[in-house]
Amino acid sequence: MSSAEYDLIIVGGGPAGLTAGLYAARAMLNAVLVEKGAVGGQVLLTDWVDNYPGFPEGISGFELIDKMAAQAARFGLKTMLGSVTAMDLNDPVKRLTMEDGSQLTAKAVIISTGARPKQLGVPGEVELTGKGVSYCATCDGPFYRNREVAVIGGGNTAVEEAVFLTRFADKVTVIHRRNELRATKISQKHAFANEKVHFLLDTQVQSIVGKDGVEGVQLKNNNGEESFLPVYGVFMLIGTAPNNEMLPLDDLGADSYGFIPTDGEMRTSIPGVMAVGDIRSKAVRQVVNAAGEGAVAVLAVEEYLQQLA
Amino acid sequence: MAGDKVVHVSDSDFAAQVMESDLPVLLDFWAPWCGPCKAIGPVIDELADEFDGKAKITKMNVDDNPATPGKFGVRAIPTLILFKGGEVVEQVTGAVGKAQLVAMITKAL
């Protein structure tokens, strides 16, 4: 058996991966964090984080990540820029293939590849992405000053970002296919109190219409009535899809949505492989539990490495 | 230093820097309030180093320069447009991976 280059490779630098990196660096493991763009993950899509403890006034998604990265760097966490395209995890030496064909090897791997906003899958969506179809209200909201926009979805992200968009847009219509919202009561209360936010419940999007840019959405009420809502922008905030293209899903026993199940110590079904953050099969996807999972996983990695020795 | 080869373009010098460039030009529309724009920043810096002399890698702050994004129908950032000979070759939106951008530029060389 050839020896592994690293004790631990952490794949993905969102809150879960960065916290794992912090704990790994402080535990003096020979670890590297691999990130395809720059550190961040989905929290970068959030304008303001009001529920991460320790920041009584709240903090921007970007600043929170910046602080997490700086904290891990202070303890010497090594990070590497690049995309992992394949993982061979079953042997004691785990082998990761990068997009340039090079390979990294480690005794243990923490998968923190996260998730991304889900596509709705209606005609016009792909063609008009970036031309009125958006998955990030924080990024694109300012393009919609004094315009009318639609938000698709009924969860926390949809309802909270609808309120955020009223800073720019004259009117924001939240379109949800069910007859009630899934968002928490406090989020709903903020949205209901905002006179620029309107709701179209029991309504599904049939297609997004526009030539050089979005001109409106074709809708169908659950009782069969069809209508057209003219809007300049459509924000798709309907949940997340796992970033799992590089993972051996069968070996990891992925659930039917493609997320990875673990035990309470973040161990997957493969020895020496942990999964943390939004890629994990779980109900609650918050920054605070992503961070907690990163810490737990490193303790499980340390235990695993001790058994190997 | 990484990133010092990236050319910052404005509405006023867009024609000279991009449309009249002899080399293919990648233009990254970004803004300081956009997290994913910051996330691909290091990738843009690396591209500028790797394609030095072969393609021009540029950025435009859409807050300071509203005219050019409007002209190209940009309503989301990051949006990256590849120009060659004053024409749009390809346009992508979102924090795409480095490999995709390298392939896009290489095709236009």
Tab-separated table of C-alpha atoms in Angstrom:
chain	number	residue	atom	x	y	z
A	1	MET	CA	0.000	0.000	0.000
A	2	SER	CA	1.432	3.352	-1.006
A	3	SER	CA	1.258	6.043	1.636
A	4	ALA	CA	-1.154	8.955	1.506
A	5	GLU	CA	0.003	12.493	0.904
A	6	TYR	CA	-2.383	13.990	3.486
A	7	ASP	CA	-4.074	12.881	6.692
A	8	LEU	CA	-7.236	14.619	5.582
A	9	ILE	CA	-8.699	16.287	2.516
A	10	ILE	CA	-11.738	18.539	3.009
A	11	VAL	CA	-13.689	18.988	-0.218
A	12	GLY	CA	-15.618	22.256	-0.272
A	13	GLY	CA	-15.129	25.516	1.632
A	14	GLY	CA	-18.512	26.647	2.921
A	15	PRO	CA	-19.220	27.038	6.655
A	16	ALA	CA	-19.035	23.252	7.238
A	17	GLY	CA	-15.737	22.792	5.368
A	18	LEU	CA	-14.130	25.887	6.885
A	19	THR	CA	-15.054	24.816	10.416
A	20	ALA	CA	-13.666	21.340	9.709
A	21	GLY	CA	-10.542	23.094	8.426
A	22	LEU	CA	-10.266	25.169	11.594
A	23	TYR	CA	-10.540	22.086	13.819
A	24	ALA	CA	-8.153	20.072	11.625
A	25	ALA	CA	-5.571	22.857	11.663
A	26	ARG	CA	-5.833	23.232	15.430
A	27	ALA	CA	-5.492	19.442	15.813
A	28	MET	CA	-2.240	19.706	13.785
A	29	LEU	CA	-3.492	17.276	11.154
A	30	ASN	CA	-1.758	17.324	7.790
A	31	ALA	CA	-4.882	18.592	6.051
A	32	VAL	CA	-5.837	20.506	2.932
A	33	LEU	CA	-9.119	22.144	1.966
A	34	VAL	CA	-9.950	22.010	-1.738
A	35	GLU	CA	-12.378	24.601	-3.095
A	36	LYS	CA	-13.447	25.015	-6.717
A	37	GLY	CA	-13.937	28.783	-6.702
A	38	ALA	CA	-13.125	30.581	-3.530
A	39	VAL	CA	-14.420	29.782	-0.072
A	40	GLY	CA	-18.031	30.598	0.615
A	41	GLY	CA	-20.759	28.272	-0.462
A	42	GLN	CA	-24.432	29.110	-0.422
A	43	VAL	CA	-24.224	31.542	2.495
A	44	LEU	CA	-22.742	33.979	-0.051
A	45	LEU	CA	-26.166	34.040	-1.689
A	46	THR	CA	-27.642	35.357	1.555
A	47	ASP	CA	-27.820	39.058	2.109
A	48	TRP	CA	-27.859	39.032	5.880
A	49	VAL	CA	-27.444	36.265	8.469
A	50	ASP	CA	-29.460	37.043	11.605
A	51	ASN	CA	-29.375	33.636	13.263
A	52	TYR	CA	-25.686	32.824	13.647
A	53	PRO	CA	-24.901	33.235	17.342
A	54	GLY	CA	-22.261	35.723	18.392
A	55	PHE	CA	-23.368	38.462	16.019
A	56	PRO	CA	-26.175	40.266	17.864
A	57	GLU	CA	-26.711	42.753	15.030
A	58	GLY	CA	-26.483	40.060	12.349
A	59	ILE	CA	-23.713	39.823	9.755
A	60	SER	CA	-23.534	39.680	5.962
A	61	GLY	CA	-23.020	36.243	4.424
A	62	PHE	CA	-19.796	37.381	2.834
A	63	GLU	CA	-18.346	38.860	6.014
A	64	LEU	CA	-19.197	35.745	8.029
A	65	ILE	CA	-17.362	33.546	5.523
A	66	ASP	CA	-14.450	35.972	5.398
A	67	LYS	CA	-14.107	35.731	9.177
A	68	MET	CA	-14.369	31.919	9.158
A	69	ALA	CA	-11.676	31.688	6.473
A	70	ALA	CA	-9.403	34.104	8.344
A	71	GLN	CA	-9.846	32.117	11.554
A	72	ALA	CA	-8.891	28.835	9.852
A	73	ALA	CA	-5.949	30.551	8.133
A	74	ARG	CA	-4.689	31.868	11.482
A	75	PHE	CA	-4.072	28.243	12.517
A	76	GLY	CA	-2.353	27.454	9.223
A	77	LEU	CA	-5.078	25.679	7.256
A	78	LYS	CA	-3.802	24.934	3.773
A	79	THR	CA	-6.282	25.608	0.946
A	80	MET	CA	-6.085	24.703	-2.706
A	81	LEU	CA	-8.062	26.049	-5.682
A	82	GLY	CA	-9.456	23.385	-7.989
A	83	SER	CA	-12.414	21.146	-8.814
A	84	VAL	CA	-12.524	17.526	-7.743
A	85	THR	CA	-14.007	15.457	-10.580
A	86	ALA	CA	-13.878	11.941	-9.111
A	87	MET	CA	-13.289	10.232	-5.780
A	88	ASP	CA	-12.039	6.719	-5.168
A	89	LEU	CA	-12.811	6.230	-1.484
A	90	ASN	CA	-13.030	2.523	-0.706
A	91	ASP	CA	-9.325	1.797	-0.124
A	92	PRO	CA	-7.446	2.968	2.976
A	93	VAL	CA	-5.669	5.487	0.722
A	94	LYS	CA	-8.431	7.733	-0.652
A	95	ARG	CA	-7.716	9.061	-4.131
A	96	LEU	CA	-9.233	12.296	-5.500
A	97	THR	CA	-8.916	13.233	-9.176
A	98	MET	CA	-8.798	16.931	-10.022
A	99	GLU	CA	-10.111	18.594	-13.202
A	100	ASP	CA	-6.551	18.995	-14.541
A	101	GLY	CA	-5.994	15.228	-14.183
A	102	SER	CA	-3.733	15.435	-11.119
A	103	GLN	CA	-4.499	13.315	-8.049
A	104	LEU	CA	-4.534	13.945	-4.327
A	105	THR	CA	-4.369	11.168	-1.744
A	106	ALA	CA	-5.381	11.103	1.906
A	107	LYS	CA	-6.165	8.738	4.748
A	108	ALA	CA	-9.490	10.441	5.404
A	109	VAL	CA	-11.897	12.676	3.486
A	110	ILE	CA	-14.538	15.136	4.664
A	111	ILE	CA	-17.145	15.798	1.993
A	112	SER	CA	-18.486	19.342	2.344
A	113	THR	CA	-19.436	20.008	-1.266
A	114	GLY	CA	-22.745	21.608	-0.308
A	115	ALA	CA	-25.775	22.262	-2.421
A	116	ARG	CA	-26.935	24.822	-4.945
A	117	PRO	CA	-30.242	26.472	-5.822
A	118	LYS	CA	-32.556	24.090	-7.623
A	119	GLN	CA	-33.820	24.755	-11.127
A	120	LEU	CA	-37.579	24.721	-11.689
A	121	GLY	CA	-37.315	23.002	-15.072
A	122	VAL	CA	-39.797	25.067	-17.097
A	123	PRO	CA	-39.423	26.344	-20.678
A	124	GLY	CA	-37.509	29.619	-20.897
A	125	GLU	CA	-35.645	29.122	-17.624
A	126	VAL	CA	-32.263	28.114	-19.045
A	127	GLU	CA	-32.459	30.462	-22.041
A	128	LEU	CA	-33.225	33.499	-19.856
A	129	THR	CA	-30.841	32.775	-16.954
A	130	GLY	CA	-28.870	35.961	-16.403
A	131	LYS	CA	-31.397	37.843	-18.530
A	132	GLY	CA	-34.080	38.114	-15.894
A	133	VAL	CA	-34.040	34.607	-14.410
A	134	SER	CA	-31.991	34.659	-11.213
A	135	TYR	CA	-31.143	32.288	-8.370
A	136	CYS	CA	-29.609	34.944	-6.121
A	137	ALA	CA	-31.641	37.902	-4.889
A	138	THR	CA	-28.628	39.421	-3.121
A	139	CYS	CA	-26.587	39.372	-6.317
A	140	ASP	CA	-29.151	40.585	-8.773
A	141	GLY	CA	-31.696	42.600	-6.760
A	142	PRO	CA	-30.130	45.977	-7.626
A	143	PHE	CA	-30.789	45.353	-11.340
A	144	TYR	CA	-34.521	45.571	-10.602
A	145	ARG	CA	-34.845	49.104	-9.247
A	146	ASN	CA	-38.423	50.353	-9.809
A	147	ARG	CA	-39.379	47.153	-11.627
A	148	GLU	CA	-41.855	44.370	-10.898
A	149	VAL	CA	-40.483	40.913	-10.161
A	150	ALA	CA	-41.708	37.445	-9.216
A	151	VAL	CA	-40.280	35.115	-6.582
A	152	ILE	CA	-40.960	31.417	-7.068
A	153	GLY	CA	-41.136	29.321	-3.882
A	154	GLY	CA	-42.761	29.293	-0.455
A	155	GLY	CA	-39.965	28.448	1.962
A	156	ASN	CA	-37.842	30.711	4.161
A	157	THR	CA	-35.467	31.716	1.388
A	158	ALA	CA	-38.288	32.709	-0.967
A	159	VAL	CA	-40.229	34.687	1.617
A	160	GLU	CA	-37.200	36.413	3.179
A	161	GLU	CA	-35.638	37.324	-0.158
A	162	ALA	CA	-38.997	38.666	-1.394
A	163	VAL	CA	-38.831	41.188	1.434
A	164	PHE	CA	-35.188	41.953	0.576
A	165	LEU	CA	-36.141	42.607	-3.064
A	166	THR	CA	-38.622	45.331	-2.037
A	167	ARG	CA	-35.576	47.521	-1.378
A	168	PHE	CA	-35.274	47.777	-5.154
A	169	ALA	CA	-38.416	46.521	-6.857
A	170	ASP	CA	-41.786	48.326	-6.780
A	171	LYS	CA	-43.726	45.089	-6.512
A	172	VAL	CA	-42.688	41.542	-5.633
A	173	THR	CA	-45.112	38.683	-6.278
A	174	VAL	CA	-44.406	35.423	-4.451
A	175	ILE	CA	-45.729	32.486	-6.473
A	176	HIS	CA	-46.140	29.196	-4.631
A	177	ARG	CA	-47.712	25.973	-5.846
A	178	ARG	CA	-49.303	25.062	-2.503
A	179	ASN	CA	-52.049	26.914	-0.673
A	180	GLU	CA	-49.844	27.748	2.278
A	181	LEU	CA	-46.260	28.893	2.759
A	182	ARG	CA	-43.603	26.669	4.309
A	183	ALA	CA	-41.637	29.623	5.705
A	184	THR	CA	-41.440	30.164	9.467
A	185	LYS	CA	-44.089	32.345	11.104
A	186	ILE	CA	-41.640	35.195	11.761
A	187	SER	CA	-40.609	35.311	8.100
A	188	GLN	CA	-44.229	35.237	6.958
A	189	LYS	CA	-45.111	38.040	9.367
A	190	HIS	CA	-42.410	40.312	7.891
A	191	ALA	CA	-43.593	39.570	4.370
A	192	PHE	CA	-47.303	40.082	5.119
A	193	ALA	CA	-46.494	43.426	6.744
A	194	ASN	CA	-44.732	44.653	3.597
A	195	GLU	CA	-47.170	46.283	1.200
A	196	LYS	CA	-44.889	45.709	-1.802
A	197	VAL	CA	-45.040	41.920	-1.334
A	198	HIS	CA	-47.982	40.124	-2.958
A	199	PHE	CA	-48.828	36.431	-2.937
A	200	LEU	CA	-50.187	34.082	-5.580
A	201	LEU	CA	-50.736	30.741	-3.854
A	202	ASP	CA	-51.978	27.497	-5.388
A	203	THR	CA	-50.283	28.607	-8.579
A	204	GLN	CA	-47.663	26.957	-10.765
A	205	VAL	CA	-45.291	28.446	-13.300
A	206	GLN	CA	-45.826	26.994	-16.780
A	207	SER	CA	-43.094	28.896	-18.587
A	208	ILE	CA	-40.964	31.997	-18.515
A	209	VAL	CA	-41.642	34.290	-21.413
A	210	GLY	CA	-39.291	36.753	-23.067
A	211	LYS	CA	-37.102	37.268	-26.099
A	212	ASP	CA	-33.945	39.150	-25.123
A	213	GLY	CA	-34.919	39.243	-21.469
A	214	VAL	CA	-37.733	38.172	-19.166
A	215	GLU	CA	-41.073	39.783	-20.020
A	216	GLY	CA	-43.327	37.717	-17.779
A	217	VAL	CA	-44.395	34.336	-16.465
A	218	GLN	CA	-47.181	32.112	-17.749
A	219	LEU	CA	-49.106	30.752	-14.762
A	220	LYS	CA	-51.696	28.118	-14.067
A	221	ASN	CA	-53.819	28.123	-10.944
A	222	ASN	CA	-54.424	24.696	-9.384
A	223	ASN	CA	-58.102	25.033	-10.390
A	224	GLY	CA	-56.949	25.157	-14.025
A	225	GLU	CA	-57.154	28.896	-14.681
A	226	GLU	CA	-54.307	30.234	-16.809
A	227	SER	CA	-52.881	33.725	-16.574
A	228	PHE	CA	-49.892	35.841	-17.563
A	229	LEU	CA	-48.018	37.990	-15.065
A	230	PRO	CA	-45.779	40.629	-16.644
A	231	VAL	CA	-42.503	40.891	-14.684
A	232	TYR	CA	-38.979	42.055	-15.500
A	233	GLY	CA	-37.309	39.416	-13.330
A	234	VAL	CA	-38.002	35.962	-11.873
A	235	PHE	CA	-36.167	34.721	-8.786
A	236	MET	CA	-36.120	30.924	-8.436
A	237	LEU	CA	-35.927	30.174	-4.713
A	238	ILE	CA	-37.412	26.687	-4.557
A	239	GLY	CA	-34.838	24.793	-2.533
A	240	THR	CA	-31.502	23.152	-3.113
A	241	ALA	CA	-29.918	20.365	-5.141
A	242	PRO	CA	-26.810	18.512	-3.906
A	243	ASN	CA	-23.374	19.172	-5.410
A	244	ASN	CA	-22.705	15.448	-5.781
A	245	GLU	CA	-21.477	15.009	-9.366
A	246	MET	CA	-18.005	14.012	-8.188
A	247	LEU	CA	-19.180	11.562	-5.510
A	248	PRO	CA	-19.518	7.759	-5.719
A	249	LEU	CA	-23.200	7.891	-4.802
A	250	ASP	CA	-23.839	4.127	-4.688
A	251	ASP	CA	-20.859	3.458	-2.422
A	252	LEU	CA	-21.976	6.289	-0.127
A	253	GLY	CA	-25.588	5.073	-0.036
A	254	ALA	CA	-26.980	8.418	-1.227
A	255	ASP	CA	-30.666	9.045	-0.527
A	256	SER	CA	-33.208	9.372	-3.334
A	257	TYR	CA	-32.490	13.122	-3.633
A	258	GLY	CA	-28.719	12.542	-3.908
A	259	PHE	CA	-27.761	13.663	-0.384
A	260	ILE	CA	-25.374	11.577	1.767
A	261	PRO	CA	-26.569	9.905	4.985
A	262	THR	CA	-24.260	9.798	8.022
A	263	ASP	CA	-24.384	8.748	11.641
A	264	GLY	CA	-24.287	11.241	14.528
A	265	GLU	CA	-20.487	11.488	14.239
A	266	MET	CA	-20.817	12.461	10.531
A	267	ARG	CA	-19.423	9.080	9.403
A	268	THR	CA	-20.686	7.862	6.031
A	269	SER	CA	-20.960	4.173	5.160
A	270	ILE	CA	-17.306	4.237	3.983
A	271	PRO	CA	-14.656	4.098	6.759
A	272	GLY	CA	-12.593	7.293	6.890
A	273	VAL	CA	-15.123	9.307	4.901
A	274	MET	CA	-17.316	11.901	6.622
A	275	ALA	CA	-20.014	14.167	5.165
A	276	VAL	CA	-20.978	17.563	6.611
A	277	GLY	CA	-23.089	20.593	5.759
A	278	ASP	CA	-25.712	20.805	3.044
A	279	ILE	CA	-24.542	17.664	1.202
A	280	ARG	CA	-25.669	15.621	4.235
A	281	SER	CA	-29.052	13.975	4.252
A	282	LYS	CA	-30.857	15.991	6.957
A	283	ALA	CA	-33.796	18.215	7.754
A	284	VAL	CA	-32.169	21.415	9.010
A	285	ARG	CA	-29.832	23.346	6.701
A	286	GLN	CA	-28.531	26.287	8.684
A	287	VAL	CA	-25.062	27.839	8.893
A	288	VAL	CA	-24.899	27.059	12.594
A	289	ASN	CA	-25.400	23.317	12.263
A	290	ALA	CA	-23.158	23.150	9.191
A	291	ALA	CA	-20.368	24.604	11.335
A	292	GLY	CA	-21.141	22.220	14.193
A	293	GLU	CA	-21.013	19.243	11.860
A	294	GLY	CA	-17.586	20.325	10.609
A	295	ALA	CA	-16.243	20.206	14.160
A	296	VAL	CA	-17.821	16.830	14.939
A	297	ALA	CA	-16.442	15.308	11.736
A	298	VAL	CA	-12.845	16.256	12.555
A	299	LEU	CA	-13.125	14.555	15.941
A	300	ALA	CA	-14.372	11.429	14.128
A	301	VAL	CA	-11.464	11.716	11.669
A	302	GLU	CA	-8.966	11.905	14.532
A	303	GLU	CA	-10.462	8.788	16.074
A	304	TYR	CA	-10.296	7.004	12.699
A	305	LEU	CA	-6.646	7.992	12.155
A	306	GLN	CA	-5.729	6.713	15.629
A	307	GLN	CA	-7.232	3.325	14.788
A	308	LEU	CA	-5.121	3.200	11.613
A	309	ALA	CA	-1.892	3.930	13.457
B	1	MET	CA	1.302	39.207	-7.956
B	2	ALA	CA	-1.877	37.331	-8.791
B	3	GLY	CA	-4.529	39.582	-10.251
B	4	ASP	CA	-2.405	42.508	-11.389
B	5	LYS	CA	-2.861	41.455	-15.028
B	6	VAL	CA	-6.652	41.873	-14.839
B	7	VAL	CA	-7.700	45.043	-16.683
B	8	HIS	CA	-10.440	47.114	-15.013
B	9	VAL	CA	-12.734	48.471	-17.714
B	10	SER	CA	-15.256	51.322	-17.472
B	11	ASP	CA	-18.133	52.568	-19.647
B	12	SER	CA	-15.830	55.214	-21.080
B	13	ASP	CA	-12.966	52.959	-22.171
B	14	PHE	CA	-15.073	49.855	-22.970
B	15	ALA	CA	-14.900	50.426	-26.754
B	16	ALA	CA	-11.126	50.861	-26.759
B	17	GLN	CA	-10.344	48.097	-24.262
B	18	VAL	CA	-12.823	45.453	-25.377
B	19	MET	CA	-14.460	46.095	-28.768
B	20	GLU	CA	-11.235	47.224	-30.483
B	21	SER	CA	-8.937	44.676	-28.826
B	22	ASP	CA	-6.801	42.496	-31.100
B	23	LEU	CA	-6.933	39.686	-28.531
B	24	PRO	CA	-10.089	37.858	-27.391
B	25	VAL	CA	-11.446	39.551	-24.254
B	26	LEU	CA	-13.193	37.979	-21.269
B	27	LEU	CA	-15.254	40.575	-19.404
B	28	ASP	CA	-16.428	39.793	-15.868
B	29	PHE	CA	-19.369	41.969	-14.741
B	30	TRP	CA	-19.248	42.203	-10.956
B	31	ALA	CA	-20.167	44.366	-7.951
B	32	PRO	CA	-18.828	44.640	-4.408
B	33	TRP	CA	-22.159	43.481	-2.897
B	34	CYS	CA	-22.214	40.201	-4.819
B	35	GLY	CA	-20.840	37.216	-2.888
B	36	PRO	CA	-20.498	34.826	-5.843
B	37	CYS	CA	-18.642	37.576	-7.757
B	38	LYS	CA	-16.087	37.633	-4.965
B	39	ALA	CA	-15.989	33.855	-5.043
B	40	ILE	CA	-14.855	33.742	-8.672
B	41	GLY	CA	-12.419	36.639	-8.221
B	42	PRO	CA	-9.406	34.360	-7.644
B	43	VAL	CA	-10.318	32.314	-10.730
B	44	ILE	CA	-10.352	35.498	-12.856
B	45	ASP	CA	-6.940	36.428	-11.429
B	46	GLU	CA	-5.526	33.022	-12.355
B	47	LEU	CA	-6.945	33.231	-15.873
B	48	ALA	CA	-5.237	36.601	-16.341
B	49	ASP	CA	-1.892	35.007	-15.446
B	50	GLU	CA	-2.418	31.892	-17.549
B	51	PHE	CA	-3.648	33.667	-20.697
B	52	ASP	CA	-1.174	36.553	-20.416
B	53	GLY	CA	-0.393	37.748	-23.967
B	54	LYS	CA	-3.015	35.429	-25.515
B	55	ALA	CA	-6.305	36.811	-24.217
B	56	LYS	CA	-7.248	39.910	-22.257
B	57	ILE	CA	-9.016	39.285	-18.944
B	58	THR	CA	-11.106	42.239	-17.807
B	59	LYS	CA	-13.590	43.218	-15.096
B	60	MET	CA	-16.283	45.870	-14.917
B	61	ASN	CA	-17.942	47.125	-11.724
B	62	VAL	CA	-21.645	47.398	-12.662
B	63	ASP	CA	-22.331	49.910	-9.865
B	64	ASP	CA	-19.950	52.453	-11.357
B	65	ASN	CA	-20.708	51.571	-14.987
B	66	PRO	CA	-24.418	51.103	-15.730
B	67	ALA	CA	-24.309	51.681	-19.505
B	68	THR	CA	-22.354	48.632	-20.684
B	69	PRO	CA	-24.275	45.976	-18.685
B	70	GLY	CA	-27.520	47.570	-19.931
B	71	LYS	CA	-26.302	47.394	-23.527
B	72	PHE	CA	-25.664	43.643	-23.226
B	73	GLY	CA	-28.852	42.856	-21.295
B	74	VAL	CA	-26.949	41.857	-18.162
B	75	ARG	CA	-29.476	41.443	-15.318
B	76	ALA	CA	-27.469	39.083	-13.129
B	77	ILE	CA	-23.934	38.947	-11.857
B	78	PRO	CA	-21.432	37.496	-12.115
B	79	THR	CA	-21.968	37.456	-15.877
B	80	LEU	CA	-18.968	36.725	-18.046
B	81	ILE	CA	-18.946	37.643	-21.725
B	82	LEU	CA	-16.258	36.561	-24.175
B	83	PHE	CA	-15.652	39.022	-27.017
B	84	LYS	CA	-13.637	38.475	-30.166
B	85	GLY	CA	-13.218	41.081	-32.895
B	86	GLY	CA	-15.880	43.253	-31.273
B	87	GLU	CA	-18.501	40.465	-31.268
B	88	VAL	CA	-20.008	38.471	-28.398
B	89	VAL	CA	-18.784	34.873	-28.695
B	90	GLU	CA	-20.271	33.401	-25.528
B	91	GLN	CA	-22.013	34.537	-22.361
B	92	VAL	CA	-22.303	32.682	-19.024
B	93	THR	CA	-23.891	33.654	-15.721
B	94	GLY	CA	-23.088	32.475	-12.201
B	95	ALA	CA	-19.964	31.343	-10.397
B	96	VAL	CA	-18.889	28.850	-13.050
B	97	GLY	CA	-15.808	26.655	-12.578
B	98	LYS	CA	-12.376	27.513	-13.885
B	99	ALA	CA	-12.326	24.597	-16.342
B	100	GLN	CA	-15.405	25.916	-18.162
B	101	LEU	CA	-13.861	29.373	-18.529
B	102	VAL	CA	-10.529	27.975	-19.712
B	103	ALA	CA	-12.358	25.915	-22.367
B	104	MET	CA	-14.397	28.933	-23.436
B	105	ILE	CA	-11.324	31.153	-23.886
B	106	THR	CA	-9.186	28.436	-25.470
B	107	LYS	CA	-11.848	27.864	-28.152
B	108	ALA	CA	-11.679	31.531	-29.155
B	109	LEU	CA	-7.869	31.784	-29.409
